[in-house]
Amino acid sequence: MEIKAHAKLNLTLDVLGKRPDGYHDLRMVMQSIELADTLTLTRNDTGELRVGTNLHFLPNNERNLAAQAALRWWERENTVPCGLDINIEKHIPVCAGMGGGSSDAAAVLRALNQMEDRHLDLDILAEIGALVGSDVPYCVMGGTALAEGRGEVLTPLPPLPKCWVVLCKPEFSISTPALFAKIDSVRLRCRPDAKGAVAALEAGDLAGVARRMYNVFEDALPDRQRNRVADLKNTLIQCGALGASMSGTGPTAFGLFDSEDRAMEAREKLEDFGGEVFLTRTV
Ligand code: C5P
């Protein structure tokens, strides 16, 4: 079975506080985009779970979230794992704040649900996904949603009006646990207006959403990296983006456009900065 695993963007991301279990309470408006990995799941008769990807540095064992999802699925179903090959063709930048690994895990859950003819509800799949990672439940659902709690408390939102997205993943990567650890001691310059963003979604107001995009993790980045993300955002705005922000714990910067021509121009400009640049659309 072949299945797509779409990347996500955080239109807003706020950290509300640290919890006794070591995680942080979050409030995030999430959006799926067309940029996606392609997963192929094939039963094999070796009894083994094998993972392969086109990127040699990614784990091909149980450290891969896709494999963890399959193991959690079998645990929940109380079945002995059959032999399975999971092949992942990566297109989503890795360690980018775009939920690539989480989305692969979510795709495995959805694929096994069909292959094994189980038809579990999406909220059960999301529950299994929460055992794999905080972003997996959202990736199971996809679309436009408010994610709260650790990221697993989901409220579907009206879809973001269709638009073009230009994004750039600079060549450096960010450690998610390290940035979460740092955010506790950082004085935040401002907080995103998630309520306003939700109201703008309800009104179908793309510019209103874009204007309110903000991610508190930008304040926790080391100076050089923060400046780099700021440069990318400024370039996007200069090219006509309705708004620009960073996704997840970064370092990917993205902008929303209501004009394909302007989006194409922005892609060209960002290509001069290096890194991985994409022009895509919202799902
Ligand atoms: O849930 P996940 O394994 O993706 O989280 C990775 C790390 O990110 C956690 O170990 C934790 O350090 C941090 N995290 C957090 N609060 C969240 C989600 C993640 O502190 N809501």
PDB file of C-alpha atoms and ligand atoms in Angstrom:
ATOM      1  CA  MET A   1       0.000   0.000   0.000  1.00  0.00           C
ATOM      2  CA  GLU A   2       1.240   3.466  -0.888  1.00  0.00           C
ATOM      3  CA  ILE A   3       0.293   6.451   1.279  1.00  0.00           C
ATOM      4  CA  LYS A   4       1.227  10.140   1.507  1.00  0.00           C
ATOM      5  CA  ALA A   5       2.458  11.721   4.738  1.00  0.00           C
ATOM      6  CA  HIS A   6       1.881  15.474   4.559  1.00  0.00           C
ATOM      7  CA  ALA A   7       4.094  18.039   6.289  1.00  0.00           C
ATOM      8  CA  LYS A   8       2.583  20.448   8.816  1.00  0.00           C
ATOM      9  CA  LEU A   9       3.139  24.089   9.609  1.00  0.00           C
ATOM     10  CA  ASN A  10       2.458  25.890  12.868  1.00  0.00           C
ATOM     11  CA  LEU A  11       0.533  29.024  11.942  1.00  0.00           C
ATOM     12  CA  THR A  12       0.755  30.013  15.607  1.00  0.00           C
ATOM     13  CA  LEU A  13       2.754  28.365  18.393  1.00  0.00           C
ATOM     14  CA  ASP A  14       2.563  29.377  22.054  1.00  0.00           C
ATOM     15  CA  VAL A  15       4.136  27.644  25.058  1.00  0.00           C
ATOM     16  CA  LEU A  16       1.858  28.100  28.062  1.00  0.00           C
ATOM     17  CA  GLY A  17       4.047  26.494  30.735  1.00  0.00           C
ATOM     18  CA  LYS A  18       5.987  23.476  31.924  1.00  0.00           C
ATOM     19  CA  ARG A  19       4.045  20.509  33.308  1.00  0.00           C
ATOM     20  CA  PRO A  20       4.907  18.161  36.160  1.00  0.00           C
ATOM     21  CA  ASP A  21       5.449  15.333  33.611  1.00  0.00           C
ATOM     22  CA  GLY A  22       8.283  17.306  31.957  1.00  0.00           C
ATOM     23  CA  TYR A  23       6.285  18.213  28.841  1.00  0.00           C
ATOM     24  CA  HIS A  24       4.977  21.712  28.091  1.00  0.00           C
ATOM     25  CA  ASP A  25       1.405  22.841  27.609  1.00  0.00           C
ATOM     26  CA  LEU A  26       1.070  24.301  24.130  1.00  0.00           C
ATOM     27  CA  ARG A  27      -1.479  26.173  22.036  1.00  0.00           C
ATOM     28  CA  MET A  28      -0.915  25.861  18.291  1.00  0.00           C
ATOM     29  CA  VAL A  29      -2.893  26.472  15.131  1.00  0.00           C
ATOM     30  CA  MET A  30      -1.746  23.738  12.753  1.00  0.00           C
ATOM     31  CA  GLN A  31      -2.020  23.415   8.982  1.00  0.00           C
ATOM     32  CA  SER A  32      -1.206  20.556   6.567  1.00  0.00           C
ATOM     33  CA  ILE A  33       0.549  21.327   3.293  1.00  0.00           C
ATOM     34  CA  GLU A  34       0.885  19.399   0.039  1.00  0.00           C
ATOM     35  CA  LEU A  35       4.610  18.740   0.527  1.00  0.00           C
ATOM     36  CA  ALA A  36       4.660  15.073   1.566  1.00  0.00           C
ATOM     37  CA  ASP A  37       6.736  11.933   2.018  1.00  0.00           C
ATOM     38  CA  THR A  38       5.564   8.791   0.219  1.00  0.00           C
ATOM     39  CA  LEU A  39       5.392   5.587   2.239  1.00  0.00           C
ATOM     40  CA  THR A  40       5.049   2.099   0.802  1.00  0.00           C
ATOM     41  CA  LEU A  41       4.031  -0.682   3.179  1.00  0.00           C
ATOM     42  CA  THR A  42       4.484  -4.272   2.000  1.00  0.00           C
ATOM     43  CA  ARG A  43       3.854  -7.455   3.972  1.00  0.00           C
ATOM     44  CA  ASN A  44       6.828  -9.825   3.978  1.00  0.00           C
ATOM     45  CA  ASP A  45       7.168 -13.398   5.177  1.00  0.00           C
ATOM     46  CA  THR A  46      10.311 -12.945   7.283  1.00  0.00           C
ATOM     47  CA  GLY A  47       8.387 -11.973  10.423  1.00  0.00           C
ATOM     48  CA  GLU A  48      10.609  -8.872  10.629  1.00  0.00           C
ATOM     49  CA  LEU A  49       9.760  -5.180  10.691  1.00  0.00           C
ATOM     50  CA  ARG A  50      12.148  -3.471   8.280  1.00  0.00           C
ATOM     51  CA  VAL A  51      12.385   0.246   7.491  1.00  0.00           C
ATOM     52  CA  GLY A  52      14.160   1.728   4.494  1.00  0.00           C
ATOM     53  CA  THR A  53      14.498   5.343   3.382  1.00  0.00           C
ATOM     54  CA  ASN A  54      16.238   7.224   0.581  1.00  0.00           C
ATOM     55  CA  LEU A  55      18.251   9.169   3.218  1.00  0.00           C
ATOM     56  CA  HIS A  56      21.131   7.073   4.542  1.00  0.00           C
ATOM     57  CA  PHE A  57      21.397   8.977   7.858  1.00  0.00           C
ATOM     58  CA  LEU A  58      17.848   8.206   9.009  1.00  0.00           C
ATOM     59  CA  PRO A  59      17.360   5.262  11.375  1.00  0.00           C
ATOM     60  CA  ASN A  60      16.267   2.045   9.648  1.00  0.00           C
ATOM     61  CA  ASN A  61      15.315   0.390  12.920  1.00  0.00           C
ATOM     62  CA  GLU A  62      12.926   0.878  15.834  1.00  0.00           C
ATOM     63  CA  ARG A  63      14.292   4.375  16.445  1.00  0.00           C
ATOM     64  CA  ASN A  64      12.385   5.444  13.335  1.00  0.00           C
ATOM     65  CA  LEU A  65       8.965   6.832  14.384  1.00  0.00           C
ATOM     66  CA  ALA A  66       7.333   4.937  11.491  1.00  0.00           C
ATOM     67  CA  ALA A  67       8.531   1.642  13.006  1.00  0.00           C
ATOM     68  CA  GLN A  68       7.424   2.735  16.474  1.00  0.00           C
ATOM     69  CA  ALA A  69       3.951   3.430  15.100  1.00  0.00           C
ATOM     70  CA  ALA A  70       3.717  -0.084  13.635  1.00  0.00           C
ATOM     71  CA  LEU A  71       4.853  -1.625  16.949  1.00  0.00           C
ATOM     72  CA  ARG A  72       2.307   0.445  18.922  1.00  0.00           C
ATOM     73  CA  TRP A  73      -0.386  -0.564  16.467  1.00  0.00           C
ATOM     74  CA  TRP A  74       0.321  -4.287  16.964  1.00  0.00           C
ATOM     75  CA  GLU A  75       0.513  -3.783  20.735  1.00  0.00           C
ATOM     76  CA  ARG A  76      -2.913  -2.142  20.713  1.00  0.00           C
ATOM     77  CA  GLU A  77      -4.343  -4.831  18.437  1.00  0.00           C
ATOM     78  CA  ASN A  78      -2.794  -7.503  20.617  1.00  0.00           C
ATOM     79  CA  THR A  79      -1.398  -9.302  17.590  1.00  0.00           C
ATOM     80  CA  VAL A  80       2.018 -10.767  16.891  1.00  0.00           C
ATOM     81  CA  PRO A  81       3.784  -8.502  14.377  1.00  0.00           C
ATOM     82  CA  CYS A  82       3.601  -9.915  10.889  1.00  0.00           C
ATOM     83  CA  GLY A  83       6.556  -9.256   8.624  1.00  0.00           C
ATOM     84  CA  LEU A  84       6.375  -5.746   7.227  1.00  0.00           C
ATOM     85  CA  ASP A  85       8.550  -3.534   5.045  1.00  0.00           C
ATOM     86  CA  ILE A  86       8.087   0.221   5.370  1.00  0.00           C
ATOM     87  CA  ASN A  87       9.801   2.191   2.647  1.00  0.00           C
ATOM     88  CA  ILE A  88       9.889   5.966   3.122  1.00  0.00           C
ATOM     89  CA  GLU A  89      10.681   8.304   0.261  1.00  0.00           C
ATOM     90  CA  LYS A  90      11.536  11.516   2.102  1.00  0.00           C
ATOM     91  CA  HIS A  91      10.655  14.883   0.608  1.00  0.00           C
ATOM     92  CA  ILE A  92       9.873  16.763   3.834  1.00  0.00           C
ATOM     93  CA  PRO A  93      13.064  18.351   5.208  1.00  0.00           C
ATOM     94  CA  VAL A  94      14.399  16.472   8.255  1.00  0.00           C
ATOM     95  CA  CYS A  95      14.765  18.165  11.700  1.00  0.00           C
ATOM     96  CA  ALA A  96      12.930  21.137  10.253  1.00  0.00           C
ATOM     97  CA  GLY A  97       9.934  21.704  12.568  1.00  0.00           C
ATOM     98  CA  MET A  98       7.592  20.397   9.872  1.00  0.00           C
ATOM     99  CA  GLY A  99       6.540  17.158  11.551  1.00  0.00           C
ATOM    100  CA  GLY A 100       8.113  14.864   8.948  1.00  0.00           C
ATOM    101  CA  GLY A 101       8.811  11.949  11.306  1.00  0.00           C
ATOM    102  CA  SER A 102       5.452  12.381  13.081  1.00  0.00           C
ATOM    103  CA  SER A 103       3.626  12.444   9.779  1.00  0.00           C
ATOM    104  CA  ASP A 104       5.352   9.235   8.636  1.00  0.00           C
ATOM    105  CA  ALA A 105       4.234   7.590  11.902  1.00  0.00           C
ATOM    106  CA  ALA A 106       0.661   8.818  11.404  1.00  0.00           C
ATOM    107  CA  ALA A 107       0.661   7.502   7.826  1.00  0.00           C
ATOM    108  CA  VAL A 108       1.743   4.048   9.053  1.00  0.00           C
ATOM    109  CA  LEU A 109      -1.201   3.988  11.495  1.00  0.00           C
ATOM    110  CA  ARG A 110      -3.662   4.973   8.766  1.00  0.00           C
ATOM    111  CA  ALA A 111      -2.182   2.461   6.324  1.00  0.00           C
ATOM    112  CA  LEU A 112      -2.223  -0.460   8.786  1.00  0.00           C
ATOM    113  CA  ASN A 113      -5.814   0.418   9.668  1.00  0.00           C
ATOM    114  CA  GLN A 114      -6.727  -0.173   6.020  1.00  0.00           C
ATOM    115  CA  MET A 115      -4.384  -3.061   5.259  1.00  0.00           C
ATOM    116  CA  GLU A 116      -5.564  -5.007   8.298  1.00  0.00           C
ATOM    117  CA  ASP A 117      -9.174  -4.115   7.536  1.00  0.00           C
ATOM    118  CA  ARG A 118      -9.726  -2.687  11.025  1.00  0.00           C
ATOM    119  CA  HIS A 119     -11.362   0.695  10.278  1.00  0.00           C
ATOM    120  CA  LEU A 120     -10.645   2.118  13.726  1.00  0.00           C
ATOM    121  CA  ASP A 121     -11.854   5.699  14.209  1.00  0.00           C
ATOM    122  CA  LEU A 122      -9.302   8.431  13.647  1.00  0.00           C
ATOM    123  CA  ASP A 123      -9.457   9.392  17.334  1.00  0.00           C
ATOM    124  CA  ILE A 124      -8.341   5.875  18.317  1.00  0.00           C
ATOM    125  CA  LEU A 125      -5.490   6.100  15.812  1.00  0.00           C
ATOM    126  CA  ALA A 126      -4.623   9.512  17.290  1.00  0.00           C
ATOM    127  CA  GLU A 127      -4.554   7.925  20.767  1.00  0.00           C
ATOM    128  CA  ILE A 128      -2.110   5.270  19.544  1.00  0.00           C
ATOM    129  CA  GLY A 129      -0.136   8.046  17.833  1.00  0.00           C
ATOM    130  CA  ALA A 130       0.203   9.989  21.109  1.00  0.00           C
ATOM    131  CA  LEU A 131       2.288   7.054  22.415  1.00  0.00           C
ATOM    132  CA  VAL A 132       4.763   7.680  19.591  1.00  0.00           C
ATOM    133  CA  GLY A 133       5.052  11.498  19.767  1.00  0.00           C
ATOM    134  CA  SER A 134       3.182  14.685  20.678  1.00  0.00           C
ATOM    135  CA  ASP A 135       2.637  15.794  17.045  1.00  0.00           C
ATOM    136  CA  VAL A 136       1.466  12.394  15.775  1.00  0.00           C
ATOM    137  CA  PRO A 137      -2.223  12.794  16.800  1.00  0.00           C
ATOM    138  CA  TYR A 138      -2.489  16.010  14.769  1.00  0.00           C
ATOM    139  CA  CYS A 139      -0.769  14.332  11.809  1.00  0.00           C
ATOM    140  CA  VAL A 140      -3.363  11.522  11.951  1.00  0.00           C
ATOM    141  CA  MET A 141      -6.149  14.127  11.594  1.00  0.00           C
ATOM    142  CA  GLY A 142      -4.443  16.669   9.307  1.00  0.00           C
ATOM    143  CA  GLY A 143      -6.125  19.776   7.872  1.00  0.00           C
ATOM    144  CA  THR A 144      -6.516  22.914   9.974  1.00  0.00           C
ATOM    145  CA  ALA A 145      -6.748  22.352  13.731  1.00  0.00           C
ATOM    146  CA  LEU A 146      -6.092  23.839  17.146  1.00  0.00           C
ATOM    147  CA  ALA A 147      -3.724  21.610  19.134  1.00  0.00           C
ATOM    148  CA  GLU A 148      -3.497  22.052  22.889  1.00  0.00           C
ATOM    149  CA  GLY A 149      -2.213  20.120  25.912  1.00  0.00           C
ATOM    150  CA  ARG A 150       0.985  18.314  24.913  1.00  0.00           C
ATOM    151  CA  GLY A 151      -0.234  18.701  21.306  1.00  0.00           C
ATOM    152  CA  GLU A 152      -2.713  15.823  21.459  1.00  0.00           C
ATOM    153  CA  VAL A 153      -5.881  17.753  22.424  1.00  0.00           C
ATOM    154  CA  LEU A 154      -7.300  18.599  19.005  1.00  0.00           C
ATOM    155  CA  THR A 155     -10.125  20.842  17.850  1.00  0.00           C
ATOM    156  CA  PRO A 156     -10.808  20.904  14.091  1.00  0.00           C
ATOM    157  CA  LEU A 157     -10.968  24.438  12.673  1.00  0.00           C
ATOM    158  CA  PRO A 158     -12.463  25.826   9.450  1.00  0.00           C
ATOM    159  CA  PRO A 159      -9.942  25.226   6.634  1.00  0.00           C
ATOM    160  CA  LEU A 160      -7.439  27.950   5.836  1.00  0.00           C
ATOM    161  CA  PRO A 161      -8.456  29.513   2.507  1.00  0.00           C
ATOM    162  CA  LYS A 162      -6.309  27.880  -0.227  1.00  0.00           C
ATOM    163  CA  CYS A 163      -3.040  29.719  -0.693  1.00  0.00           C
ATOM    164  CA  TRP A 164       0.560  29.259  -1.791  1.00  0.00           C
ATOM    165  CA  VAL A 165       3.263  28.539   0.748  1.00  0.00           C
ATOM    166  CA  VAL A 166       6.952  29.244   0.265  1.00  0.00           C
ATOM    167  CA  LEU A 167       9.272  27.726   2.826  1.00  0.00           C
ATOM    168  CA  CYS A 168      12.969  27.498   3.453  1.00  0.00           C
ATOM    169  CA  LYS A 169      14.774  25.081   5.763  1.00  0.00           C
ATOM    170  CA  PRO A 170      18.216  26.594   6.412  1.00  0.00           C
ATOM    171  CA  GLU A 171      21.144  24.161   6.450  1.00  0.00           C
ATOM    172  CA  PHE A 172      21.432  24.051  10.265  1.00  0.00           C
ATOM    173  CA  SER A 173      19.142  21.945  12.472  1.00  0.00           C
ATOM    174  CA  ILE A 174      17.599  22.518  15.881  1.00  0.00           C
ATOM    175  CA  SER A 175      17.279  20.032  18.748  1.00  0.00           C
ATOM    176  CA  THR A 176      13.622  20.011  19.848  1.00  0.00           C
ATOM    177  CA  PRO A 177      14.270  18.860  23.460  1.00  0.00           C
ATOM    178  CA  ALA A 178      17.064  21.471  23.834  1.00  0.00           C
ATOM    179  CA  LEU A 179      14.839  24.307  22.635  1.00  0.00           C
ATOM    180  CA  PHE A 180      11.981  23.191  24.912  1.00  0.00           C
ATOM    181  CA  ALA A 181      14.464  23.185  27.821  1.00  0.00           C
ATOM    182  CA  LYS A 182      15.621  26.703  26.909  1.00  0.00           C
ATOM    183  CA  ILE A 183      12.178  28.248  26.481  1.00  0.00           C
ATOM    184  CA  ASP A 184      11.542  28.055  30.260  1.00  0.00           C
ATOM    185  CA  SER A 185      14.246  30.645  30.956  1.00  0.00           C
ATOM    186  CA  VAL A 186      13.618  32.950  27.977  1.00  0.00           C
ATOM    187  CA  ARG A 187      11.714  36.224  28.332  1.00  0.00           C
ATOM    188  CA  LEU A 188       9.190  36.114  25.513  1.00  0.00           C
ATOM    189  CA  ARG A 189       8.917  39.318  23.479  1.00  0.00           C
ATOM    190  CA  CYS A 190       5.317  38.665  22.518  1.00  0.00           C
ATOM    191  CA  ARG A 191       2.708  35.932  22.273  1.00  0.00           C
ATOM    192  CA  PRO A 192       0.662  34.863  19.265  1.00  0.00           C
ATOM    193  CA  ASP A 193      -2.979  35.906  19.083  1.00  0.00           C
ATOM    194  CA  ALA A 194      -4.363  32.372  18.654  1.00  0.00           C
ATOM    195  CA  LYS A 195      -7.909  33.522  19.447  1.00  0.00           C
ATOM    196  CA  GLY A 196      -7.701  36.172  16.721  1.00  0.00           C
ATOM    197  CA  ALA A 197      -6.262  33.625  14.277  1.00  0.00           C
ATOM    198  CA  VAL A 198      -9.156  31.245  14.982  1.00  0.00           C
ATOM    199  CA  ALA A 199     -11.669  34.087  14.490  1.00  0.00           C
ATOM    200  CA  ALA A 200      -9.975  34.958  11.174  1.00  0.00           C
ATOM    201  CA  LEU A 201     -10.243  31.297  10.089  1.00  0.00           C
ATOM    202  CA  GLU A 202     -13.917  31.333  10.981  1.00  0.00           C
ATOM    203  CA  ALA A 203     -14.344  34.456   8.818  1.00  0.00           C
ATOM    204  CA  GLY A 204     -12.370  32.880   5.908  1.00  0.00           C
ATOM    205  CA  ASP A 205      -9.923  35.794   6.224  1.00  0.00           C
ATOM    206  CA  LEU A 206      -6.551  34.552   4.901  1.00  0.00           C
ATOM    207  CA  ALA A 207      -4.779  37.895   5.429  1.00  0.00           C
ATOM    208  CA  GLY A 208      -6.153  38.053   8.985  1.00  0.00           C
ATOM    209  CA  VAL A 209      -4.685  34.619   9.783  1.00  0.00           C
ATOM    210  CA  ALA A 210      -1.358  35.423   8.104  1.00  0.00           C
ATOM    211  CA  ARG A 211      -1.033  38.700  10.027  1.00  0.00           C
ATOM    212  CA  ARG A 212      -1.374  36.833  13.329  1.00  0.00           C
ATOM    213  CA  MET A 213       1.188  34.105  12.644  1.00  0.00           C
ATOM    214  CA  TYR A 214       3.817  33.941  15.384  1.00  0.00           C
ATOM    215  CA  ASN A 215       5.980  31.330  17.075  1.00  0.00           C
ATOM    216  CA  VAL A 216       7.454  31.918  20.555  1.00  0.00           C
ATOM    217  CA  PHE A 217      10.361  29.533  19.839  1.00  0.00           C
ATOM    218  CA  GLU A 218      11.946  32.207  17.644  1.00  0.00           C
ATOM    219  CA  ASP A 219      12.906  33.991  20.870  1.00  0.00           C
ATOM    220  CA  ALA A 220      14.711  30.901  22.170  1.00  0.00           C
ATOM    221  CA  LEU A 221      16.990  30.427  19.137  1.00  0.00           C
ATOM    222  CA  PRO A 222      20.692  31.265  19.471  1.00  0.00           C
ATOM    223  CA  ASP A 223      21.421  34.763  18.031  1.00  0.00           C
ATOM    224  CA  ARG A 224      22.911  33.689  14.692  1.00  0.00           C
ATOM    225  CA  GLN A 225      20.077  31.300  13.960  1.00  0.00           C
ATOM    226  CA  ARG A 226      17.422  33.784  15.068  1.00  0.00           C
ATOM    227  CA  ASN A 227      18.903  36.403  12.721  1.00  0.00           C
ATOM    228  CA  ARG A 228      18.909  33.909   9.868  1.00  0.00           C
ATOM    229  CA  VAL A 229      15.236  33.063  10.410  1.00  0.00           C
ATOM    230  CA  ALA A 230      14.436  36.793  10.661  1.00  0.00           C
ATOM    231  CA  ASP A 231      16.224  37.406   7.315  1.00  0.00           C
ATOM    232  CA  LEU A 232      14.187  34.661   5.660  1.00  0.00           C
ATOM    233  CA  LYS A 233      10.930  36.080   7.055  1.00  0.00           C
ATOM    234  CA  ASN A 234      11.812  39.619   5.947  1.00  0.00           C
ATOM    235  CA  THR A 235      12.585  38.387   2.431  1.00  0.00           C
ATOM    236  CA  LEU A 236       9.241  36.567   2.284  1.00  0.00           C
ATOM    237  CA  ILE A 237       7.393  39.722   3.386  1.00  0.00           C
ATOM    238  CA  GLN A 238       9.331  41.886   0.906  1.00  0.00           C
ATOM    239  CA  CYS A 239       8.270  39.477  -1.843  1.00  0.00           C
ATOM    240  CA  GLY A 240       4.620  39.985  -0.937  1.00  0.00           C
ATOM    241  CA  ALA A 241       3.852  37.299   1.668  1.00  0.00           C
ATOM    242  CA  LEU A 242       0.720  38.091   3.677  1.00  0.00           C
ATOM    243  CA  GLY A 243       2.607  36.910   6.768  1.00  0.00           C
ATOM    244  CA  ALA A 244       5.662  34.837   7.677  1.00  0.00           C
ATOM    245  CA  SER A 245       6.682  32.722  10.643  1.00  0.00           C
ATOM    246  CA  MET A 246       8.815  29.789  11.785  1.00  0.00           C
ATOM    247  CA  SER A 247       7.338  26.291  12.059  1.00  0.00           C
ATOM    248  CA  GLY A 248       7.606  24.131  15.203  1.00  0.00           C
ATOM    249  CA  THR A 249      10.972  24.338  16.915  1.00  0.00           C
ATOM    250  CA  GLY A 250      12.399  25.449  13.590  1.00  0.00           C
ATOM    251  CA  PRO A 251      14.387  26.352  11.793  1.00  0.00           C
ATOM    252  CA  THR A 252      12.049  26.342   8.751  1.00  0.00           C
ATOM    253  CA  ALA A 253      10.652  29.790   7.900  1.00  0.00           C
ATOM    254  CA  PHE A 254       7.555  30.045   5.714  1.00  0.00           C
ATOM    255  CA  GLY A 255       5.264  32.651   4.197  1.00  0.00           C
ATOM    256  CA  LEU A 256       1.677  32.547   2.909  1.00  0.00           C
ATOM    257  CA  PHE A 257       0.832  34.091  -0.480  1.00  0.00           C
ATOM    258  CA  ASP A 258      -2.427  34.820  -2.286  1.00  0.00           C
ATOM    259  CA  SER A 259      -0.567  35.214  -5.602  1.00  0.00           C
ATOM    260  CA  GLU A 260       1.308  32.402  -7.329  1.00  0.00           C
ATOM    261  CA  ASP A 261       3.535  34.895  -9.197  1.00  0.00           C
ATOM    262  CA  ARG A 262       4.700  36.501  -5.965  1.00  0.00           C
ATOM    263  CA  ALA A 263       5.223  33.075  -4.416  1.00  0.00           C
ATOM    264  CA  MET A 264       7.407  32.063  -7.377  1.00  0.00           C
ATOM    265  CA  GLU A 265       9.424  35.239  -7.038  1.00  0.00           C
ATOM    266  CA  ALA A 266       9.906  34.555  -3.312  1.00  0.00           C
ATOM    267  CA  ARG A 267      11.069  31.009  -4.031  1.00  0.00           C
ATOM    268  CA  GLU A 268      13.677  32.357  -6.433  1.00  0.00           C
ATOM    269  CA  LYS A 269      14.927  34.934  -3.911  1.00  0.00           C
ATOM    270  CA  LEU A 270      15.149  32.376  -1.100  1.00  0.00           C
ATOM    271  CA  GLU A 271      17.125  29.998  -3.293  1.00  0.00           C
ATOM    272  CA  ASP A 272      19.980  32.566  -3.083  1.00  0.00           C
ATOM    273  CA  PHE A 273      20.104  31.966   0.703  1.00  0.00           C
ATOM    274  CA  GLY A 274      20.861  28.237   0.320  1.00  0.00           C
ATOM    275  CA  GLY A 275      19.046  25.545   2.280  1.00  0.00           C
ATOM    276  CA  GLU A 276      16.025  23.612   1.036  1.00  0.00           C
ATOM    277  CA  VAL A 277      13.367  25.801  -0.614  1.00  0.00           C
ATOM    278  CA  PHE A 278       9.860  24.715  -1.623  1.00  0.00           C
ATOM    279  CA  LEU A 279       6.780  26.269  -3.166  1.00  0.00           C
ATOM    280  CA  THR A 280       3.722  24.291  -2.150  1.00  0.00           C
ATOM    281  CA  ARG A 281       0.040  24.723  -1.266  1.00  0.00           C
ATOM    282  CA  THR A 282      -2.118  24.145   1.769  1.00  0.00           C
ATOM    283  CA  VAL A 283      -4.202  20.951   1.952  1.00  0.00           C
TER     284      VAL A 283
HETATM  285  O1  C5P B   1       6.484  14.032  22.208  1.00  0.00           O
HETATM  286  P1  C5P B   1       7.806  14.093  21.530  1.00  0.00           P
HETATM  287  O2  C5P B   1       8.616  12.829  21.720  1.00  0.00           O
HETATM  288  O3  C5P B   1       7.729  14.475  20.103  1.00  0.00           O
HETATM  289  O4  C5P B   1       8.626  15.248  22.246  1.00  0.00           O
HETATM  290  C1  C5P B   1      10.009  15.405  22.082  1.00  0.00           C
HETATM  291  C2  C5P B   1      10.533  16.274  23.197  1.00  0.00           C
HETATM  292  O5  C5P B   1      10.031  17.611  23.070  1.00  0.00           O
HETATM  293  C3  C5P B   1      10.091  15.851  24.589  1.00  0.00           C
HETATM  294  O6  C5P B   1      10.968  14.919  25.134  1.00  0.00           O
HETATM  295  C4  C5P B   1      10.119  17.157  25.358  1.00  0.00           C
HETATM  296  O7  C5P B   1      11.439  17.480  25.710  1.00  0.00           O
HETATM  297  C5  C5P B   1       9.685  18.164  24.330  1.00  0.00           C
HETATM  298  N1  C5P B   1       8.222  18.469  24.355  1.00  0.00           N
HETATM  299  C6  C5P B   1       7.716  19.220  25.405  1.00  0.00           C
HETATM  300  N2  C5P B   1       6.378  19.517  25.407  1.00  0.00           N
HETATM  301  C7  C5P B   1       5.565  19.128  24.411  1.00  0.00           C
HETATM  302  C8  C5P B   1       6.073  18.371  23.335  1.00  0.00           C
HETATM  303  C9  C5P B   1       7.417  18.063  23.331  1.00  0.00           C
HETATM  304  O8  C5P B   1       8.442  19.620  26.323  1.00  0.00           O
HETATM  305  N3  C5P B   1       4.284  19.471  24.437  1.00  0.00           N
END
